[in-house]
JSON list of C-alpha atoms in Angstrom, two decimals:
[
{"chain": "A", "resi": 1, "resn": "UNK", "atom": "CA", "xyz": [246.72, 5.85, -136.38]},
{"chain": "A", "resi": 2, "resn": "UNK", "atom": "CA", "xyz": [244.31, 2.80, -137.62]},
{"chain": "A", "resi": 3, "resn": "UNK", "atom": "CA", "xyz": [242.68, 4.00, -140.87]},
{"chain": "A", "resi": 4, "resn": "UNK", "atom": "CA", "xyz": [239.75, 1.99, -142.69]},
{"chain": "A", "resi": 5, "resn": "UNK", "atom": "CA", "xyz": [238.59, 3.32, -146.19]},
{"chain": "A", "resi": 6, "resn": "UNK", "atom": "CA", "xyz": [235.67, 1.97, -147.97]},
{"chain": "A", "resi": 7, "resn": "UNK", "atom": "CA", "xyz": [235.32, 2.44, -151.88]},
{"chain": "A", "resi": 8, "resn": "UNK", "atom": "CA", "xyz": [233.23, 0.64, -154.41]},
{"chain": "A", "resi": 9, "resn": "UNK", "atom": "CA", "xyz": [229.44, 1.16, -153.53]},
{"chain": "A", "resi": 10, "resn": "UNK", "atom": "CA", "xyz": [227.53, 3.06, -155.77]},
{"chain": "A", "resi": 11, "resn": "UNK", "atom": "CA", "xyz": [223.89, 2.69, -157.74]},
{"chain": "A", "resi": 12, "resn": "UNK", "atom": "CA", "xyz": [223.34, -0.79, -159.00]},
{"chain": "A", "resi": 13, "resn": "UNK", "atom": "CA", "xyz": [220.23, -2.33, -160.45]},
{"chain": "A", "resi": 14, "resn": "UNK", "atom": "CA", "xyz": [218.59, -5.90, -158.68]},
{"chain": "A", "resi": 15, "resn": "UNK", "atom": "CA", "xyz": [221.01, -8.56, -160.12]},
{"chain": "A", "resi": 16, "resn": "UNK", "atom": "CA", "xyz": [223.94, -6.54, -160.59]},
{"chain": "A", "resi": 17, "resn": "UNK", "atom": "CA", "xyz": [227.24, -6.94, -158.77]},
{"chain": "A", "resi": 18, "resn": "UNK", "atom": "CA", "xyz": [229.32, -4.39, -157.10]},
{"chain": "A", "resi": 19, "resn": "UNK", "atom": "CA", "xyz": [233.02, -5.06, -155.54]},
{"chain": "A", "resi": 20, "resn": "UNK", "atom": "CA", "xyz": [233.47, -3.19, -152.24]},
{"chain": "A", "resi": 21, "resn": "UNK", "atom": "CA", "xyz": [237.06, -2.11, -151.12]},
{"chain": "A", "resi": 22, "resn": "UNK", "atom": "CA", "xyz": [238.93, -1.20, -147.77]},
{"chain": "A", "resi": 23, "resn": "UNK", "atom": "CA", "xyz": [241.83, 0.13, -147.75]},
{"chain": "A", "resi": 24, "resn": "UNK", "atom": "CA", "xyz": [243.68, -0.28, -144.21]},
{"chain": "A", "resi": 25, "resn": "UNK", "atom": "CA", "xyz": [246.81, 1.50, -142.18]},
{"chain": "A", "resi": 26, "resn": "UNK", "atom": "CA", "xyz": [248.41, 2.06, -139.10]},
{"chain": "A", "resi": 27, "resn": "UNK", "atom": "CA", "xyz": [248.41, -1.17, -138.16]},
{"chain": "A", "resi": 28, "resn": "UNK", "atom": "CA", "xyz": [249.28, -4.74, -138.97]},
{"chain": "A", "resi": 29, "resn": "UNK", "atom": "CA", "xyz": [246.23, -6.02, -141.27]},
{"chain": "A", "resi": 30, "resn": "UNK", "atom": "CA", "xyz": [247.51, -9.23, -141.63]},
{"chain": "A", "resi": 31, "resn": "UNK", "atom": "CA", "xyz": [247.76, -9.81, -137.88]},
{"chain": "A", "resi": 32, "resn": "UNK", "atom": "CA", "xyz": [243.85, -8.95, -138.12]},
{"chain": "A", "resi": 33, "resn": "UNK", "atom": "CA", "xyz": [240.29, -10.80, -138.41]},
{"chain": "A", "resi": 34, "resn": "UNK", "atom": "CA", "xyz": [238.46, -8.49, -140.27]},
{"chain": "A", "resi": 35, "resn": "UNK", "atom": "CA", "xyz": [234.80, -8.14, -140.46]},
{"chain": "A", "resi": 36, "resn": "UNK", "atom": "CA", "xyz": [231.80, -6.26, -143.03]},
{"chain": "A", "resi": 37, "resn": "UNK", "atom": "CA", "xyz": [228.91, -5.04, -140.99]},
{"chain": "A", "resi": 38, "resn": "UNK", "atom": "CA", "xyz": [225.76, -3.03, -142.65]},
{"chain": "A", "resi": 39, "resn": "UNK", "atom": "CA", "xyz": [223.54, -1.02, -141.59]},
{"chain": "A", "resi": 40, "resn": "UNK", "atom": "CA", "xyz": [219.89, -0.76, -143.84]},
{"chain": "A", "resi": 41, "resn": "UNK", "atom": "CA", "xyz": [217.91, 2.59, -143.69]},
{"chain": "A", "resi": 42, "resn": "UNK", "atom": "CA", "xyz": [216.19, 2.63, -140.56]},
{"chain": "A", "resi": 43, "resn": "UNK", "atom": "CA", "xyz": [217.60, -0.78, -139.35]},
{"chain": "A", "resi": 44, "resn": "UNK", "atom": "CA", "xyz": [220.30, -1.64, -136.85]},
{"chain": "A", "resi": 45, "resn": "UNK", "atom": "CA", "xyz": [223.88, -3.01, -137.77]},
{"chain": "A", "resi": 46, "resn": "UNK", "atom": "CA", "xyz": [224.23, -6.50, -139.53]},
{"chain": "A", "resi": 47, "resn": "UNK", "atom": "CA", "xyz": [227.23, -8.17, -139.51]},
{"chain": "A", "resi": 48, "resn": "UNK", "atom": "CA", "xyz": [227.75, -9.53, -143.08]},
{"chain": "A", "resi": 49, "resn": "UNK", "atom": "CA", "xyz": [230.84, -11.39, -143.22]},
{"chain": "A", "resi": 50, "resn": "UNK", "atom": "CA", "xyz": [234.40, -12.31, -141.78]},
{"chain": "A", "resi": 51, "resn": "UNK", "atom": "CA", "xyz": [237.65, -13.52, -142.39]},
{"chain": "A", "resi": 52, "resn": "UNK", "atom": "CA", "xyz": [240.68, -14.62, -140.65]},
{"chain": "A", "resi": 53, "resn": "UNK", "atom": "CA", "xyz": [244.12, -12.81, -141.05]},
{"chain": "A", "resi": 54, "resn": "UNK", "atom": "CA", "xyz": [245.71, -15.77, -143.43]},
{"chain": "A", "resi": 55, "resn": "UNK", "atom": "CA", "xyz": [242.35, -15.19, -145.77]},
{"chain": "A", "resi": 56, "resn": "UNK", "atom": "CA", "xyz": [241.81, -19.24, -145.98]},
{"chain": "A", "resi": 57, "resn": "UNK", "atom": "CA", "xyz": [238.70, -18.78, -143.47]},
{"chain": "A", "resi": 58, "resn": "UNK", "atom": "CA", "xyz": [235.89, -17.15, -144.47]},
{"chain": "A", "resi": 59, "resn": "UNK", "atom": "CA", "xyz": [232.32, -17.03, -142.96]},
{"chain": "A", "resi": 60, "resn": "UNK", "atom": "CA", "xyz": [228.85, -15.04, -144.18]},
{"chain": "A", "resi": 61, "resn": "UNK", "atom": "CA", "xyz": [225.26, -14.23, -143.05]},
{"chain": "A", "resi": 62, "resn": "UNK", "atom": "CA", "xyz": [222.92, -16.55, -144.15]},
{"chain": "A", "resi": 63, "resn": "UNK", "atom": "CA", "xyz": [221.15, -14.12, -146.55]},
{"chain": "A", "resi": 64, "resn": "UNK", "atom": "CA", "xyz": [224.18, -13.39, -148.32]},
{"chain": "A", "resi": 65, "resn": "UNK", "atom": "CA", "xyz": [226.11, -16.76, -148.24]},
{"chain": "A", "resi": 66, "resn": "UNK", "atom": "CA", "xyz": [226.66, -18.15, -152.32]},
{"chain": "A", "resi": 67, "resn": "UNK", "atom": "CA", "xyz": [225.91, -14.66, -153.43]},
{"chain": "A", "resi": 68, "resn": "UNK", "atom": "CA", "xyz": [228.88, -12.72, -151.70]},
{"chain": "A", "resi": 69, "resn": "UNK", "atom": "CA", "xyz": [232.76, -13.55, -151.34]},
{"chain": "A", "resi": 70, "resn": "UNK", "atom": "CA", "xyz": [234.90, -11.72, -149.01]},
{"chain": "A", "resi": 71, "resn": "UNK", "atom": "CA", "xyz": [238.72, -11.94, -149.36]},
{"chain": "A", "resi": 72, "resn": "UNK", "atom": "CA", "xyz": [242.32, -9.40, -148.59]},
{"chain": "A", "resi": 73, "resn": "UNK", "atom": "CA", "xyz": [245.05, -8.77, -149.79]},
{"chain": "A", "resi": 74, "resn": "UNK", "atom": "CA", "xyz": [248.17, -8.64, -147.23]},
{"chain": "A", "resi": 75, "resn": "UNK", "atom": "CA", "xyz": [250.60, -7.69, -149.16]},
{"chain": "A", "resi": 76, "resn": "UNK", "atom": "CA", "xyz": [248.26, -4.33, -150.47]},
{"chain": "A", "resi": 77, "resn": "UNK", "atom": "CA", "xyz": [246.78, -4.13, -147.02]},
{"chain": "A", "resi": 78, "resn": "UNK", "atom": "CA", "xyz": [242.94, -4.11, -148.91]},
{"chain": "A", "resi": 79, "resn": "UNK", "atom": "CA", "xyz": [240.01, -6.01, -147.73]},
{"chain": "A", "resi": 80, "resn": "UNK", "atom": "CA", "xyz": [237.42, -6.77, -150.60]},
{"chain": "A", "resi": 81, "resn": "UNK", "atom": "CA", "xyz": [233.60, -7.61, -150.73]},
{"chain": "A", "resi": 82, "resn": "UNK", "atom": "CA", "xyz": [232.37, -9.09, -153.89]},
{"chain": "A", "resi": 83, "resn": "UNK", "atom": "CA", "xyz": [228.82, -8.85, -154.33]},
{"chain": "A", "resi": 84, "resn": "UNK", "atom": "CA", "xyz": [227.09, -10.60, -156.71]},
{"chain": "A", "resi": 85, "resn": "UNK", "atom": "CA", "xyz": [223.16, -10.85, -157.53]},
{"chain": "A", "resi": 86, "resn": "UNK", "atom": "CA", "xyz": [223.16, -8.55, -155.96]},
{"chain": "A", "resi": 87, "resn": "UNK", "atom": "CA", "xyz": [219.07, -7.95, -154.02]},
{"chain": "A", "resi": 88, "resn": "UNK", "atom": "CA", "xyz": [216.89, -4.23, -153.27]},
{"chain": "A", "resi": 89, "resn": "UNK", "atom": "CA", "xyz": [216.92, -5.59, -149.42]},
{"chain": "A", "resi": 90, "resn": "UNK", "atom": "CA", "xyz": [220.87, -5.26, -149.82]},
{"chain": "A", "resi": 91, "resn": "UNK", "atom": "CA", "xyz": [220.54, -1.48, -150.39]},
{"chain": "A", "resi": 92, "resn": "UNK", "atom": "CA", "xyz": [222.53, -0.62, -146.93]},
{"chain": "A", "resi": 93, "resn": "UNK", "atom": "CA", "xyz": [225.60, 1.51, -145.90]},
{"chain": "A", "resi": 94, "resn": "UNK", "atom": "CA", "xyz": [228.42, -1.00, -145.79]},
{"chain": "A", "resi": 95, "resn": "UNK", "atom": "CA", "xyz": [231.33, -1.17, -143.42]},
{"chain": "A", "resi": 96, "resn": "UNK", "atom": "CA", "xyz": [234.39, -2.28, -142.92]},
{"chain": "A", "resi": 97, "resn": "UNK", "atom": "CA", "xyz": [235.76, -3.55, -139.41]},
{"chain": "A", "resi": 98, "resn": "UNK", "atom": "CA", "xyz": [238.43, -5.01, -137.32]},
{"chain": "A", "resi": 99, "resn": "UNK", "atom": "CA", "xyz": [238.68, -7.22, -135.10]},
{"chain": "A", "resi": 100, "resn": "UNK", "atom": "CA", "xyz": [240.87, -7.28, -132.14]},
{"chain": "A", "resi": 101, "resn": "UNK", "atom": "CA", "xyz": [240.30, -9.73, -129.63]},
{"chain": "A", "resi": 102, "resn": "UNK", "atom": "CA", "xyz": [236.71, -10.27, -130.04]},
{"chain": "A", "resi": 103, "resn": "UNK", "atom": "CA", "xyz": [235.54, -6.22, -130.25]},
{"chain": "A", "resi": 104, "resn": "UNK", "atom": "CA", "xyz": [235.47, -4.27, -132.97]},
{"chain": "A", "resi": 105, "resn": "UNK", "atom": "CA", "xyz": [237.73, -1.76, -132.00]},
{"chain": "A", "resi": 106, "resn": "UNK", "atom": "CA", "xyz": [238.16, 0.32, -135.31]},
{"chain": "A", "resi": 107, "resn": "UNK", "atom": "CA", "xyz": [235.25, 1.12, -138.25]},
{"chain": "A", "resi": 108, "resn": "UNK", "atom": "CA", "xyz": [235.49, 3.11, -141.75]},
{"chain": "A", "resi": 109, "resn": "UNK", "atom": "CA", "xyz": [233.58, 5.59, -142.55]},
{"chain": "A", "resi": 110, "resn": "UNK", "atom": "CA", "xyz": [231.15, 3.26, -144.86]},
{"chain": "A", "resi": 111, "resn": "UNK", "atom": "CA", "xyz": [230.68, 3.05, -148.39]},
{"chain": "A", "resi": 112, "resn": "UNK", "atom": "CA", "xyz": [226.70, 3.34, -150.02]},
{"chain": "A", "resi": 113, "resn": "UNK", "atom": "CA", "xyz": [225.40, 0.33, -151.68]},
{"chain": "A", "resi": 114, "resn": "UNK", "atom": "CA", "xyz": [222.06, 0.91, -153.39]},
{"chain": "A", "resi": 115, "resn": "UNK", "atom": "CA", "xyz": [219.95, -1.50, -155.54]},
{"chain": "A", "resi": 116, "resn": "UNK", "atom": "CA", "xyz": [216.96, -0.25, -157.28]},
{"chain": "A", "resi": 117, "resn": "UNK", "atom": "CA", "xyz": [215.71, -0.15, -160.45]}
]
């Protein structure tokens, strides 16, 4: 069965950086565009970021793009989120998705990000 684990959120202060983890199984990640989406409190979902199964492609929402840098690792089967500067408007549960033909077919369970002071 397709499993997605998030790890890394936590409490982080405005300017801090957090790195974001997904572990993935049950089936073949690096067949697999992979996406983050995040949801704010009391907002709808934002898609965040994607990359292509070789990893050299990459793209980002506007509002992130210079501050965050989304890779994987094939051989570990782990998709990453670095996030750096990080803002209090980035407080949001964060996800991890795939991608199969164009729908995003399977989700984690999320990971909290929270930046206050």
């Amino acid at each position: 069965q397709v499993q997605l684990v998030e790890s890394g959120g936590g409490l982080v202060q405005p300017g801090g950086s957090l790195r974001l983890s997904c572990a993935a199984s049950g089936f073949t990640f690096s067949s697999s565009w992979m996406h983050w989406v995040r949801q704010a409190p009391g907002k709808g979902f934002e898609w965040v970021s994607q990359i292509n199964p070789g990893g050299d492609t990459t793209y980002y929402l506007d509002s992130v793009k210079g501050r965050f840098t989304v890779s994987r690792d094939n051989a570990k089967n782990t998709l990453y989120l670095l996030m750096n500067s990080l803002k209090p408007e980035d407080t949001a549960l964060y996800y991890c998705v795939r991608d199969t033909w164009f729908r995003y077919d399977y989700w984690g369970q999320g990971t909290q990000v929270t930046v206050s002071s």
